[in-house]
Short mmCIF file of C-alpha atoms in Angstrom, two decimals:
data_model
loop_
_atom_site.label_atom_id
_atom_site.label_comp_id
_atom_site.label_asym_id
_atom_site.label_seq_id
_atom_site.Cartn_x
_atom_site.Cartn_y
_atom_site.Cartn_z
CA UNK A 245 -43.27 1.37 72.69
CA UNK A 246 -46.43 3.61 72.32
CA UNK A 247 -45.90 5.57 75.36
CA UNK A 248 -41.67 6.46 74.37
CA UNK A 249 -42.93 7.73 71.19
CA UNK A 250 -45.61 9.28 72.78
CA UNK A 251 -42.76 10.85 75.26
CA UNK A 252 -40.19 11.90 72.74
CA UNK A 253 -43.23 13.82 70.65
CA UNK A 254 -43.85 15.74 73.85
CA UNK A 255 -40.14 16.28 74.26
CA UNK A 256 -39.61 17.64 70.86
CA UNK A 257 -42.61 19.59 71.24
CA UNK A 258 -41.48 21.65 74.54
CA UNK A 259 -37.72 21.47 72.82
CA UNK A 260 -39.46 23.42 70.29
CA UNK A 261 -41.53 25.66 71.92
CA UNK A 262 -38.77 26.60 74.06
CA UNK A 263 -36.38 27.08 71.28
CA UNK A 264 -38.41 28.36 68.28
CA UNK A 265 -35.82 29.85 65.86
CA UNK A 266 -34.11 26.44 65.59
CA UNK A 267 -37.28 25.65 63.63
CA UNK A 268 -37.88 28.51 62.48
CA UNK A 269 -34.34 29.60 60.44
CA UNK A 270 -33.51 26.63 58.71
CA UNK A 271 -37.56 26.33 57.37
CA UNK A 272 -37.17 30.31 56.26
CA UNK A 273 -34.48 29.70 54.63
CA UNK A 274 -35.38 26.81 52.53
CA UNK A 275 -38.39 28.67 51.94
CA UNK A 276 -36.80 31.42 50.66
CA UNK A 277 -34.47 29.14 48.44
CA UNK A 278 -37.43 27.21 46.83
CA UNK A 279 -39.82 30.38 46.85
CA UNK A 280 -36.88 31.89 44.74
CA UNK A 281 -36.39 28.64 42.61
CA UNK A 282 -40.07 28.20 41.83
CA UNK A 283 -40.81 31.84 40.67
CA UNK A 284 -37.44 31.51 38.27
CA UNK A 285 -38.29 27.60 36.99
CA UNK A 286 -38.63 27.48 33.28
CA UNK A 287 -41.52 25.40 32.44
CA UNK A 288 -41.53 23.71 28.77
CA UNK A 289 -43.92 23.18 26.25
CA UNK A 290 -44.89 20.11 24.68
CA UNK A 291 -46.41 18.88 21.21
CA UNK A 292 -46.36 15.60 19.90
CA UNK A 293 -47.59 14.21 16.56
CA UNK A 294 -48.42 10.25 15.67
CA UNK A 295 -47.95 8.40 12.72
CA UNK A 296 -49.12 4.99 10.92
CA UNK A 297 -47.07 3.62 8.23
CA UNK A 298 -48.80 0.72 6.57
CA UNK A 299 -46.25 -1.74 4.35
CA UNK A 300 -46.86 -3.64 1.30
CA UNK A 301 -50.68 -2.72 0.00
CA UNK A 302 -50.79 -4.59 -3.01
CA UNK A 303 -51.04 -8.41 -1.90
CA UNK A 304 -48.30 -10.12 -1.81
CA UNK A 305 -49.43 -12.88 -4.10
CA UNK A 306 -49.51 -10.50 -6.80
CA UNK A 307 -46.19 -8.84 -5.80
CA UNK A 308 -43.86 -9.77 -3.47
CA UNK A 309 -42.18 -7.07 -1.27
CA UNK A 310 -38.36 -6.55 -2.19
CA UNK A 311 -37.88 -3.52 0.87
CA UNK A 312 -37.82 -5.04 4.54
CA UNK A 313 -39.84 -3.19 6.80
CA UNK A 314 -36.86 -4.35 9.56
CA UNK A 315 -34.92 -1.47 7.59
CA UNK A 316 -37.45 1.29 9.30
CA UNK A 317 -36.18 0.52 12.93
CA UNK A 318 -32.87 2.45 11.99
CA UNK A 319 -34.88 5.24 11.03
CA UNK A 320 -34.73 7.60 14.08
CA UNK A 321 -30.53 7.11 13.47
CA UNK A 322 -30.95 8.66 10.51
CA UNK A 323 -33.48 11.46 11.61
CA UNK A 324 -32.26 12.17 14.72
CA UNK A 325 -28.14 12.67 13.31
CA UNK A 326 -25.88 15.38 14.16
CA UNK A 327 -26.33 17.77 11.07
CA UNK A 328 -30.08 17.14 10.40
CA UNK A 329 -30.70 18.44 14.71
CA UNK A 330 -28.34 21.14 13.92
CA UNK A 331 -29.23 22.45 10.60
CA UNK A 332 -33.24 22.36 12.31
CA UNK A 333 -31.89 24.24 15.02
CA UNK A 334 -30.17 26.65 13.09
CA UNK A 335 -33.25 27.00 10.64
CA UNK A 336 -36.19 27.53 13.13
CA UNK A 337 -33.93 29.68 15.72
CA UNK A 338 -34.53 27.40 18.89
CA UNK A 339 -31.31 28.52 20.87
CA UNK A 340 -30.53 31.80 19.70
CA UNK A 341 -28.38 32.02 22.91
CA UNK A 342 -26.40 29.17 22.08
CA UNK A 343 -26.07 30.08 18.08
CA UNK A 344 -22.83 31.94 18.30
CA UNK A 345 -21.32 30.06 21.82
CA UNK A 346 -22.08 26.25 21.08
CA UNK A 347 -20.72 24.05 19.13
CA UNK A 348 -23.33 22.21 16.71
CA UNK A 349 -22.66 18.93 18.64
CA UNK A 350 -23.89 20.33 21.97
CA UNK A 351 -26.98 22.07 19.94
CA UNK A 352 -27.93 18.84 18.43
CA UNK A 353 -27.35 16.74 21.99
CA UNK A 354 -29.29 19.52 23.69
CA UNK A 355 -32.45 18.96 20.59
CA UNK A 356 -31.93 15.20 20.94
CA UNK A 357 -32.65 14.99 24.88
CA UNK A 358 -35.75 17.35 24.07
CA UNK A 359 -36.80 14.89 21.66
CA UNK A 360 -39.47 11.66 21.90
CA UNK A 361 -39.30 9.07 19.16
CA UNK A 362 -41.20 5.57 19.86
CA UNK A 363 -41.68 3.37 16.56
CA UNK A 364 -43.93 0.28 17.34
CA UNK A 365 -44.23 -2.70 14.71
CA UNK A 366 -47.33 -4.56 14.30
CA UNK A 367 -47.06 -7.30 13.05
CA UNK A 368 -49.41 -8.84 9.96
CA UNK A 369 -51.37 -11.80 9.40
CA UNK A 370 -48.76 -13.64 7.70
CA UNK A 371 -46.06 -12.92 10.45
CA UNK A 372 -44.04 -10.04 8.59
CA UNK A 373 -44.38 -6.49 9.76
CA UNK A 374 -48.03 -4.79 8.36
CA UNK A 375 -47.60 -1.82 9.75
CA UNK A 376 -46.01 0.88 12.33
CA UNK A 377 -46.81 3.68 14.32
CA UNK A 378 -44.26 6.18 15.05
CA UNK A 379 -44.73 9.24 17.83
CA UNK A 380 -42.97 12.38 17.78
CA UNK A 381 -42.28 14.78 20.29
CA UNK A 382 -40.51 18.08 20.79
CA UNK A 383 -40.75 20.22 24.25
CA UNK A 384 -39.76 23.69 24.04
CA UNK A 385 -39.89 27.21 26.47
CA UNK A 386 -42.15 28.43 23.57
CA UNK A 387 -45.09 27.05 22.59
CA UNK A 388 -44.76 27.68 18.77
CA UNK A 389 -41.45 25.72 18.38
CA UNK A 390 -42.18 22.50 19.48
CA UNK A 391 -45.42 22.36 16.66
CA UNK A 392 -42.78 23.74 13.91
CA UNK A 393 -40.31 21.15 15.24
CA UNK A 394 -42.68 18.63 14.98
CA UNK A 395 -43.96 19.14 11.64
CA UNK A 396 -40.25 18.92 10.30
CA UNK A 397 -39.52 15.64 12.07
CA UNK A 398 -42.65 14.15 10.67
CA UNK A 399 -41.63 15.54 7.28
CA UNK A 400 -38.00 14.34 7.94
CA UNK A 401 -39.40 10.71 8.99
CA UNK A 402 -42.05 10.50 6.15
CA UNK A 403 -38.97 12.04 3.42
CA UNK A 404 -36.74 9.85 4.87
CA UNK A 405 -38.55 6.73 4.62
CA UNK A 406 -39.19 6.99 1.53
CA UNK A 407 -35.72 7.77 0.21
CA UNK A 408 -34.86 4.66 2.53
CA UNK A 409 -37.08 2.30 0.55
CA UNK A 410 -36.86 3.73 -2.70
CA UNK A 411 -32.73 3.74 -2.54
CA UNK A 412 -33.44 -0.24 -1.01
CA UNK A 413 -35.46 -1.09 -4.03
CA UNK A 414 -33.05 0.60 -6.32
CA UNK A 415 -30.01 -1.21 -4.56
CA UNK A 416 -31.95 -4.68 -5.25
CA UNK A 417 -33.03 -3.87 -8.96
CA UNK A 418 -29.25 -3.16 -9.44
CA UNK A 419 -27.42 -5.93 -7.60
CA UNK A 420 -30.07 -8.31 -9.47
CA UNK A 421 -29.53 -6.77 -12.68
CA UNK A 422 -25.82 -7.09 -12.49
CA UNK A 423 -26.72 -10.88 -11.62
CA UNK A 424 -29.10 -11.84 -14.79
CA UNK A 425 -26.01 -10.07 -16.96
CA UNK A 426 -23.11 -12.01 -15.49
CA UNK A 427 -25.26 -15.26 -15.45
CA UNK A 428 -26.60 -14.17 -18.85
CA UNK A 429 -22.85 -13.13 -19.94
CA UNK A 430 -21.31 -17.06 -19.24
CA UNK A 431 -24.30 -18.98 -20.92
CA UNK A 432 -23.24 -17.20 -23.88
CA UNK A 433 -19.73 -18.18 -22.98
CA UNK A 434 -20.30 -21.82 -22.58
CA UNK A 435 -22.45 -21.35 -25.75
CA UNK A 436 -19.78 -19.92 -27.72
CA UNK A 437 -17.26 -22.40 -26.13
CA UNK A 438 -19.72 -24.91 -27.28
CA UNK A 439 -20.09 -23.98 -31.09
CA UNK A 440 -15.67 -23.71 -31.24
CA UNK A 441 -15.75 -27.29 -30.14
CA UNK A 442 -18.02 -28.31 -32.47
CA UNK A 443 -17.04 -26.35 -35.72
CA UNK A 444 -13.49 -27.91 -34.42
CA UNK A 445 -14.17 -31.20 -34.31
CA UNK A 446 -17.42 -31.83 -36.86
CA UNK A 447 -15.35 -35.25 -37.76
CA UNK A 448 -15.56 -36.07 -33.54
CA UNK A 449 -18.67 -35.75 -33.02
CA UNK A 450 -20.10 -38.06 -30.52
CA UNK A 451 -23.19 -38.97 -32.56
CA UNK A 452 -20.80 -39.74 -35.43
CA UNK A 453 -19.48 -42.38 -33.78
CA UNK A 454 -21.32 -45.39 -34.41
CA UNK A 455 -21.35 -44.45 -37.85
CA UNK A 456 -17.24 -44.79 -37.22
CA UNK A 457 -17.12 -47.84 -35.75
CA UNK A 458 -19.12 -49.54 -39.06
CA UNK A 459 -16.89 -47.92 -41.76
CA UNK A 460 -14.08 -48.86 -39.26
CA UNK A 461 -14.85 -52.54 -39.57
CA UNK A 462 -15.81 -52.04 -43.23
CA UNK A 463 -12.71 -50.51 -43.72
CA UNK A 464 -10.27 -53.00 -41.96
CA UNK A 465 -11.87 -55.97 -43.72
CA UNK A 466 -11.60 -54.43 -47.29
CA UNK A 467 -7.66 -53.62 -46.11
CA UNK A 468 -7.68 -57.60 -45.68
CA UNK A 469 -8.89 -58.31 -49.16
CA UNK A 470 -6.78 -55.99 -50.84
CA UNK A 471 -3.75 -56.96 -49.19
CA UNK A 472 -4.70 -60.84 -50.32
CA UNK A 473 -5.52 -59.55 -53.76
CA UNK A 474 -2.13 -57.41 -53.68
CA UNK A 475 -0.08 -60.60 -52.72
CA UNK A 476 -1.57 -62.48 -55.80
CA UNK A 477 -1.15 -59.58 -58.07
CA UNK A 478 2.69 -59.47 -57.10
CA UNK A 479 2.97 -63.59 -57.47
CA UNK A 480 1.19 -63.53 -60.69
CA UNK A 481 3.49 -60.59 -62.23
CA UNK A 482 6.60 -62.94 -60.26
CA UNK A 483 5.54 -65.99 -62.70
CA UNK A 484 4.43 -64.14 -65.48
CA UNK A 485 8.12 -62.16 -65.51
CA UNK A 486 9.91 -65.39 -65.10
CA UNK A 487 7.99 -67.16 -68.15
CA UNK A 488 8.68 -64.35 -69.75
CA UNK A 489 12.80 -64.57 -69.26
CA UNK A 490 12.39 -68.16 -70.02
CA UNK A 491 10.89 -67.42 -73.86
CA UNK A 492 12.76 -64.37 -74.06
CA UNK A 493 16.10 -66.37 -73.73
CA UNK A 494 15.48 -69.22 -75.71
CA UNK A 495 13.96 -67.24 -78.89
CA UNK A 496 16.85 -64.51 -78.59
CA UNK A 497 20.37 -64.77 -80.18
CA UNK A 498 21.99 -66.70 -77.06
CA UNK A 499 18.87 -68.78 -77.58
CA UNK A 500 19.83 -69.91 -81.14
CA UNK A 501 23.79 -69.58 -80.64
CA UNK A 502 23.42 -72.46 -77.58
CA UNK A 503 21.15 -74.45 -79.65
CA UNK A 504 23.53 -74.04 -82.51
CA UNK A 505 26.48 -75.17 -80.21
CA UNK A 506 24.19 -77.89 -78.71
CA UNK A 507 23.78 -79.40 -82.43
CA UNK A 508 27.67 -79.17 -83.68
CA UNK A 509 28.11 -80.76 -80.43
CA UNK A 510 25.73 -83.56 -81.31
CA UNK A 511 27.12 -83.90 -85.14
CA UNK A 512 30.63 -84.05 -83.73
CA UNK A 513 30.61 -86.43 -81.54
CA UNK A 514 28.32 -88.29 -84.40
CA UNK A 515 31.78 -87.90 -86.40
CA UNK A 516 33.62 -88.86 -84.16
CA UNK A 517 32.56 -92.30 -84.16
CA UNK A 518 33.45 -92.73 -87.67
CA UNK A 519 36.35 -90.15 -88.64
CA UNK A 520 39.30 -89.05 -86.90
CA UNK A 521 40.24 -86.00 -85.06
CA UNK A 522 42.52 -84.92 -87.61
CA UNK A 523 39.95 -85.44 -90.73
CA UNK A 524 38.98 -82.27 -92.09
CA UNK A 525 35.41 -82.31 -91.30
CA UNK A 526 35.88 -82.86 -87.59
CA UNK A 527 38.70 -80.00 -87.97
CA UNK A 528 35.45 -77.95 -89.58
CA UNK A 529 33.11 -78.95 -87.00
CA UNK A 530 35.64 -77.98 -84.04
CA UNK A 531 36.21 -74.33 -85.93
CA UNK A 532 32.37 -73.81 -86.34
CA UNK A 533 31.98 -74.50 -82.58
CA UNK A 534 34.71 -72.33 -81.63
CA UNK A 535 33.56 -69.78 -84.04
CA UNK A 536 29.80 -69.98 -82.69
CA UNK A 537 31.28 -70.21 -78.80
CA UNK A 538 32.94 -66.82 -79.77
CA UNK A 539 29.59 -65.29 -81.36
CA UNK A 540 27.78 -66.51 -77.74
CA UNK A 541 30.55 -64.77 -75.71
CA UNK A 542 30.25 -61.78 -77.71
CA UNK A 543 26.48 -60.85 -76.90
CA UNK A 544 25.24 -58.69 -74.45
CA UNK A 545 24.62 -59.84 -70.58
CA UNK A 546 21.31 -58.20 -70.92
CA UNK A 547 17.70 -60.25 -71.23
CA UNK A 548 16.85 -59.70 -75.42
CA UNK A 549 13.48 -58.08 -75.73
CA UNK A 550 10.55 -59.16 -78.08
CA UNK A 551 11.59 -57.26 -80.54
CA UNK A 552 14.85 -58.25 -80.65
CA UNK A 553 13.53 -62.42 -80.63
CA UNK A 554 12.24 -64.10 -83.45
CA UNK A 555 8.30 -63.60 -83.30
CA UNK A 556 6.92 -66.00 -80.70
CA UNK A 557 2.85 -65.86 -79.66
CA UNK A 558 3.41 -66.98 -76.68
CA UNK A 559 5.81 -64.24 -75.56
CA UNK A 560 3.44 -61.74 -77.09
CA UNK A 561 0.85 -62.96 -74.64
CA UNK A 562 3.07 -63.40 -71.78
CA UNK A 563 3.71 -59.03 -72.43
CA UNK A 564 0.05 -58.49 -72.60
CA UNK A 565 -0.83 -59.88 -69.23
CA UNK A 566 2.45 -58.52 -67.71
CA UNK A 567 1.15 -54.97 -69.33
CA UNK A 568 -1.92 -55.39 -67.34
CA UNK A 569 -0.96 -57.22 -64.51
CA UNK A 570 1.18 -54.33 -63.44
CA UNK A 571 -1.66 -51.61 -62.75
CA UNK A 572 -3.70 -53.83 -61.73
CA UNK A 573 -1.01 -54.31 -58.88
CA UNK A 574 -0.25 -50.27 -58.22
CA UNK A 575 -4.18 -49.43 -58.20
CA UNK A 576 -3.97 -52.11 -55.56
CA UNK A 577 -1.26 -50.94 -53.64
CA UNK A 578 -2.46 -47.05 -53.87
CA UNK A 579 -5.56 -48.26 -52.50
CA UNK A 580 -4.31 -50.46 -49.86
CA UNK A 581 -2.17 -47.24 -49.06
CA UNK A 582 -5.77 -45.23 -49.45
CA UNK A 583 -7.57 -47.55 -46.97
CA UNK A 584 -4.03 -47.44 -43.79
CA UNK A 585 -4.46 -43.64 -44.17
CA UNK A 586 -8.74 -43.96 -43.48
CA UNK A 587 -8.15 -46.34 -40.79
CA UNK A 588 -5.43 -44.33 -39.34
CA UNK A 589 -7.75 -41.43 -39.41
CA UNK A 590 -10.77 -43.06 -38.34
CA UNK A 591 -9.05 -44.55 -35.01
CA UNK A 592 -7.84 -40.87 -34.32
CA UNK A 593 -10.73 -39.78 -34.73
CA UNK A 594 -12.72 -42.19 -32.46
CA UNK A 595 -10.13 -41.19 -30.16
CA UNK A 596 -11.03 -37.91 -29.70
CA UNK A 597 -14.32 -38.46 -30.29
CA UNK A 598 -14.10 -39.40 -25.85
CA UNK A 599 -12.38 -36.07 -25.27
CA UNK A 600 -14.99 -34.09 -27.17
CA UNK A 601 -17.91 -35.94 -25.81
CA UNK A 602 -16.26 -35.53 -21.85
CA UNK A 603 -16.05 -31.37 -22.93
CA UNK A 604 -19.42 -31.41 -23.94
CA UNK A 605 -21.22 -32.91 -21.77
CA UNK A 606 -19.68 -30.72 -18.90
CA UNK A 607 -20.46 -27.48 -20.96
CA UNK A 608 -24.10 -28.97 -21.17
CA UNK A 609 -24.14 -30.13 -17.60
CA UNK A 610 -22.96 -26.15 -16.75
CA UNK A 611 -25.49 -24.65 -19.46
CA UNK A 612 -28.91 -27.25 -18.15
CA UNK A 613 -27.35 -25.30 -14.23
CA UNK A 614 -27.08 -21.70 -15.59
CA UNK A 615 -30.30 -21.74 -17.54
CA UNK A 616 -32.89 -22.47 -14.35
CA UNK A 617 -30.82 -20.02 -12.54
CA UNK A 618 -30.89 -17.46 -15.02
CA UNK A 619 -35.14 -17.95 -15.50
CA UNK A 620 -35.28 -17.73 -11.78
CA UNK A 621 -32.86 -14.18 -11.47
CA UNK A 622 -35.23 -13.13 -14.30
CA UNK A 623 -37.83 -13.64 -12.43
CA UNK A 624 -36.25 -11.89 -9.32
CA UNK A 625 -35.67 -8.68 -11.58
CA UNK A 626 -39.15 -8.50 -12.98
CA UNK A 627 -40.05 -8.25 -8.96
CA UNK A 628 -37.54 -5.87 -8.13
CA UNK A 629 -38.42 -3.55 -10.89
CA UNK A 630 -41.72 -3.78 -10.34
CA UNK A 631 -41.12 -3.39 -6.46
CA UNK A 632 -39.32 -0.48 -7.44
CA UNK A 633 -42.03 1.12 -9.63
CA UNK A 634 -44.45 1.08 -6.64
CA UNK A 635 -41.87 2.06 -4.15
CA UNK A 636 -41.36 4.94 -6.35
CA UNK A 637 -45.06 5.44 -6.48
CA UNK A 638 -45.30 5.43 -2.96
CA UNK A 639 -47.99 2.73 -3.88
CA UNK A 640 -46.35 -0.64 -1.96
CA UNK A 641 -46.67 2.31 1.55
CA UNK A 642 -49.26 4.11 2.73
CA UNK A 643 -48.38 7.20 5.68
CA UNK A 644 -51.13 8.67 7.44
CA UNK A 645 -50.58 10.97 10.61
CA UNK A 646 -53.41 10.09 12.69
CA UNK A 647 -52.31 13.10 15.27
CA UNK A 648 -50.97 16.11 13.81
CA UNK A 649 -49.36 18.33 16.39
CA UNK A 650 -51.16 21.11 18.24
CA UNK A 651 -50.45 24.14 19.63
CA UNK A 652 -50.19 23.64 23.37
CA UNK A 653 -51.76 26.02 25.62
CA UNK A 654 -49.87 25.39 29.00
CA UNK A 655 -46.64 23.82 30.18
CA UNK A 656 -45.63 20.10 30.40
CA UNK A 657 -43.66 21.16 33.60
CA UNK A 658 -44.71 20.15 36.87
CA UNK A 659 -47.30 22.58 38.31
CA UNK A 660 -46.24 25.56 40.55
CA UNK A 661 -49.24 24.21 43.57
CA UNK A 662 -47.45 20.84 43.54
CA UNK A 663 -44.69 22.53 43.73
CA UNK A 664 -44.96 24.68 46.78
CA UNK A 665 -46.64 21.58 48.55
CA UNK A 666 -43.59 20.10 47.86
CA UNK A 667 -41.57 22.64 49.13
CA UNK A 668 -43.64 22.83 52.50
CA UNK A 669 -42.88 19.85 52.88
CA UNK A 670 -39.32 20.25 52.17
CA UNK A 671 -39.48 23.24 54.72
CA UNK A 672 -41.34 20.94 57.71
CA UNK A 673 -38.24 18.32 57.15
CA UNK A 674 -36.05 21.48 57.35
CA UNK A 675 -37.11 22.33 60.52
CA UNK A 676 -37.23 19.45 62.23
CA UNK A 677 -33.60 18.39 61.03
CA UNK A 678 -32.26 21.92 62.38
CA UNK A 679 -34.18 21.13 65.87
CA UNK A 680 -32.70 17.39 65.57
CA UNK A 681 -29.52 18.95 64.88
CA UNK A 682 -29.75 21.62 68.14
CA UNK A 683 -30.55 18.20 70.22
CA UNK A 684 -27.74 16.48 69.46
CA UNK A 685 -25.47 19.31 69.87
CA UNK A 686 -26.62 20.05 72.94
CA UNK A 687 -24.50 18.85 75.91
CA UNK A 688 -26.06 19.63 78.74
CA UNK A 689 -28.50 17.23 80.82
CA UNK A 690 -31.93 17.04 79.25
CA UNK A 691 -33.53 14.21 81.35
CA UNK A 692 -33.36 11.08 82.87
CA UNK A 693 -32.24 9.32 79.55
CA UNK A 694 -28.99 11.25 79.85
CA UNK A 695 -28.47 10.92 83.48
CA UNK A 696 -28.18 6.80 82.88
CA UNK A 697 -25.36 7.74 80.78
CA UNK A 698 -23.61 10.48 82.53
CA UNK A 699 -23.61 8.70 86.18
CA UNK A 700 -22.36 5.27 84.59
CA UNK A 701 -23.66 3.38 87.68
CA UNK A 702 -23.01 5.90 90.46
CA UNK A 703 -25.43 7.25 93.10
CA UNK A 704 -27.21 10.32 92.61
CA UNK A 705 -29.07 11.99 95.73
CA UNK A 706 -31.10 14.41 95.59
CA UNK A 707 -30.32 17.25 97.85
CA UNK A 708 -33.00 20.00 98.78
CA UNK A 709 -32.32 23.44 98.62
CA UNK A 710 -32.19 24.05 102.27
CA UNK A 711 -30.60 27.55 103.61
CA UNK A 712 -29.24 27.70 107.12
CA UNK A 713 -30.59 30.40 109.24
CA UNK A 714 -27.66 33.70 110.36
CA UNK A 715 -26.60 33.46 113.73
CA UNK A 716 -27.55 36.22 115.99
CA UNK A 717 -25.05 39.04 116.36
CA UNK A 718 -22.30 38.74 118.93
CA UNK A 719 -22.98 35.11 119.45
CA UNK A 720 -20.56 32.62 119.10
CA UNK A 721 -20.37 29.49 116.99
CA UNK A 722 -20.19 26.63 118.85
#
């Protein structure tokens, strides 16, 4: 293996010595390419600037952080966009070729790709983010750019990270501000709701209703005993009206006339037992009864009153208890009316008394939910506005660029001795490809190796170079 690498060095070597400019031309001209390619390479400067941004300084005991640090990781989108890259560009003159021929999206793709932005989060003690470094980097043919560039994109990160936070903590104060209104807003609706029901129904009131039940019961039994009492009152003035009748028609005129009758009655039928029909004393007996049957059928239908009887004492009293019996019975009856319209009332009442005790215990349940909920959004907003006070104060974040950018003095570029070692290099390869290249073309028999190939099996002999000698003149061949 040694020895046929050892042989096809030598061969390339004598190939090479016997054909020079097959080395030669293709490694002058890639010299000339790269000599011409080095001397016109544009070689960029490069600044870069680093910067710490440590989160919540105040302990978080005392105040609790309402900006997430998470937020920051979005910051070099909002740095880095379209306008802000073209507007720089524009401002500190950084392509004036390009000003009047590109469009501001290819100026601001062009600053982007010259850009470096790393952001690295460190994490705290207590496992949320304590603090973050952020580099920045701008390369640029001229070594004064990149340090302006730089200085604005720190400005733009430190500007913008601010406004971040500070429009975060204003977003939170706000949202929770509109929350401790709306929760504030329907306690004083179920409060309101709350004081309707009970100016409504100050007769329903659930605490009432024990005291509703007793005057209930009190209520029905007194109904009992005035309906008894109302019974007896309208049986008394029942007798009392009767006896009354009674006396008033035997002391009245139909009184006497039917006693009067009842006696000529008796004294006729006395005469009759010793005179005859036709004696004139039973003729005067039978005219006075006619006579007083006449006077009875004459009187009025109606009952006679006292004053029309003959004075009696007993009728007088009869009058007098009638004359008292019959309030007596209408106070009574107004009062057993009095007591169906209370219990009427009072069973309504008790009645409702369920519906307004179901409505306000839910109202209560809702107000004993809302009022925890509206401490605790208090709370919250007390936070947030203090959040937002320090956030404002740039007090809850602390910047500090460790490495402000510097001038540079040479080019970030690859350096032009590397460079021409690389392009001897490249110059050796070309070379030896364009002698690789003549090898290959070349058709003719080199060596053995091709003879293998070119004979495909057959015999080759090897004849000397052997001239025959001239006959002499005038002899003949034979």
């Amino acid at each position: 293996m040694i020895e046929m690498l050892w042989r096809n060095a030598l061969y390339y070597l004598g190939l090479a010595l016997r054909h020079p400019w097959h080395v030669a031309a293709p490694a002058l001209l890639v010299l000339g390419i790269g000599v011409y390619a080095i001397s016109n390479i544009t070689r960029p400067f490069y600044s870069e600037a680093l910067l710490v941004m440590e989160f919540q300084q105040i302990p978080s005991s005392l105040v609790s952080p309402t900006v997430t640090n998470d937020r920051l990781r979005f910051i070099d989108q909002r740095v880095l966009s379209r306008s802000n890259l073209a507007e720089l560009a524009e401002r500190l003159q950084l392509y004036p070729e390009l000003a009047t021929t590109a469009e501001p999206a290819a100026i601001a793709g062009r600053m982007r790709n010259q850009i470096t932005l790393r952001t690295t989060f460190n994490e705290g003690s207590d496992g949320s983010t304590g603090s973050a470094s952020v580099l920045l980097g701008f390369e640029h043919p001229i070594a004064g750019k990149t340090v302006a560039v730089v200085d604005e994109l720190v400005r733009m990160v430190i500007d913008e990270n601010r406004r971040l936070r500070t429009q975060r903590a204003s977003e939170t104060t706000e949202f929770l501000q509109r929350e401790v209104e709306d929760l504030a807003a329907r306690l004083s609706m179920r409060d309101t709701e709350r004081a309707t029901i009970v100016d409504a129904n100050r007769d329903a009131q659930p605490s009432r209703l024990p005291a509703m039940l007793i005057e209930l019961q009190a209520r029905e039994e007194e109904l009992v005993v005035v309906q008894q009492a109302l019974r007896a009152s309208e049986e008394e003035l029942e007798l009392l009206d009767a006896q009354l009748r009674v006396g008033l028609e035997e002391h009245g005129p139909a009184g006497q006339l039917r006693s009067q009758i009842a006696e000529v009655e008796v004294e006729i039928a006395d005469k009759r037992l010793v005179y005859t029909d036709q004696h004139p004393q039973m003729r005067l007996l039978r005219q006075k009864a006619i006579d007083l049957a006449a006077g009875y059928d004459a009187l009025p239908t109606r009952a006679p009153s006292i004053a029309e009887t003959s004075f009696a004492p007993e009728l007088a009293l009869l009058s007098e208890r009638l004359s008292q019996a019959r309030p007596r019975r209408e106070g009574l009856a107004e009062r057993r009316l009095q007591l169906d319209h209370r219990i009427v009332a009072l069973k309504q009442t008790i009645a409702r008394v369920a519906d307004v005790d179901e409505r306000l215990t839910a109202i209560d349940t809702e107000r004993e939910a809302l009022q925890p909920a509206l401490n605790e959004m208090k709370g919250r907003l007390a936070t947030a506005l203090m959040g937002e006070r320090l956030e404002r104060n740039d007090a809850a974040l602390h910047v500090e660029v460790l490495e402000p950018p510097l001038l540079p003095r040479s080019p970030s570029g690859p350096r032009r001795l590397l460079l021409f070692s690389a392009l001897a290099i490249a110059c050796a390869g070309a070379g030896l490809g364009g002698l690789l290249a003549f090898d290959v073309a070349d058709r003719r028999i080199r060596g053995a190796f091709d003879l293998q190939e070119a004979l495909a099996g057959q015999t080759l002999v090897m004849v000397p170079s052997w001239r025959p000698p001239r006959p002499a003149s005038g002899a003949r061949a034979g």
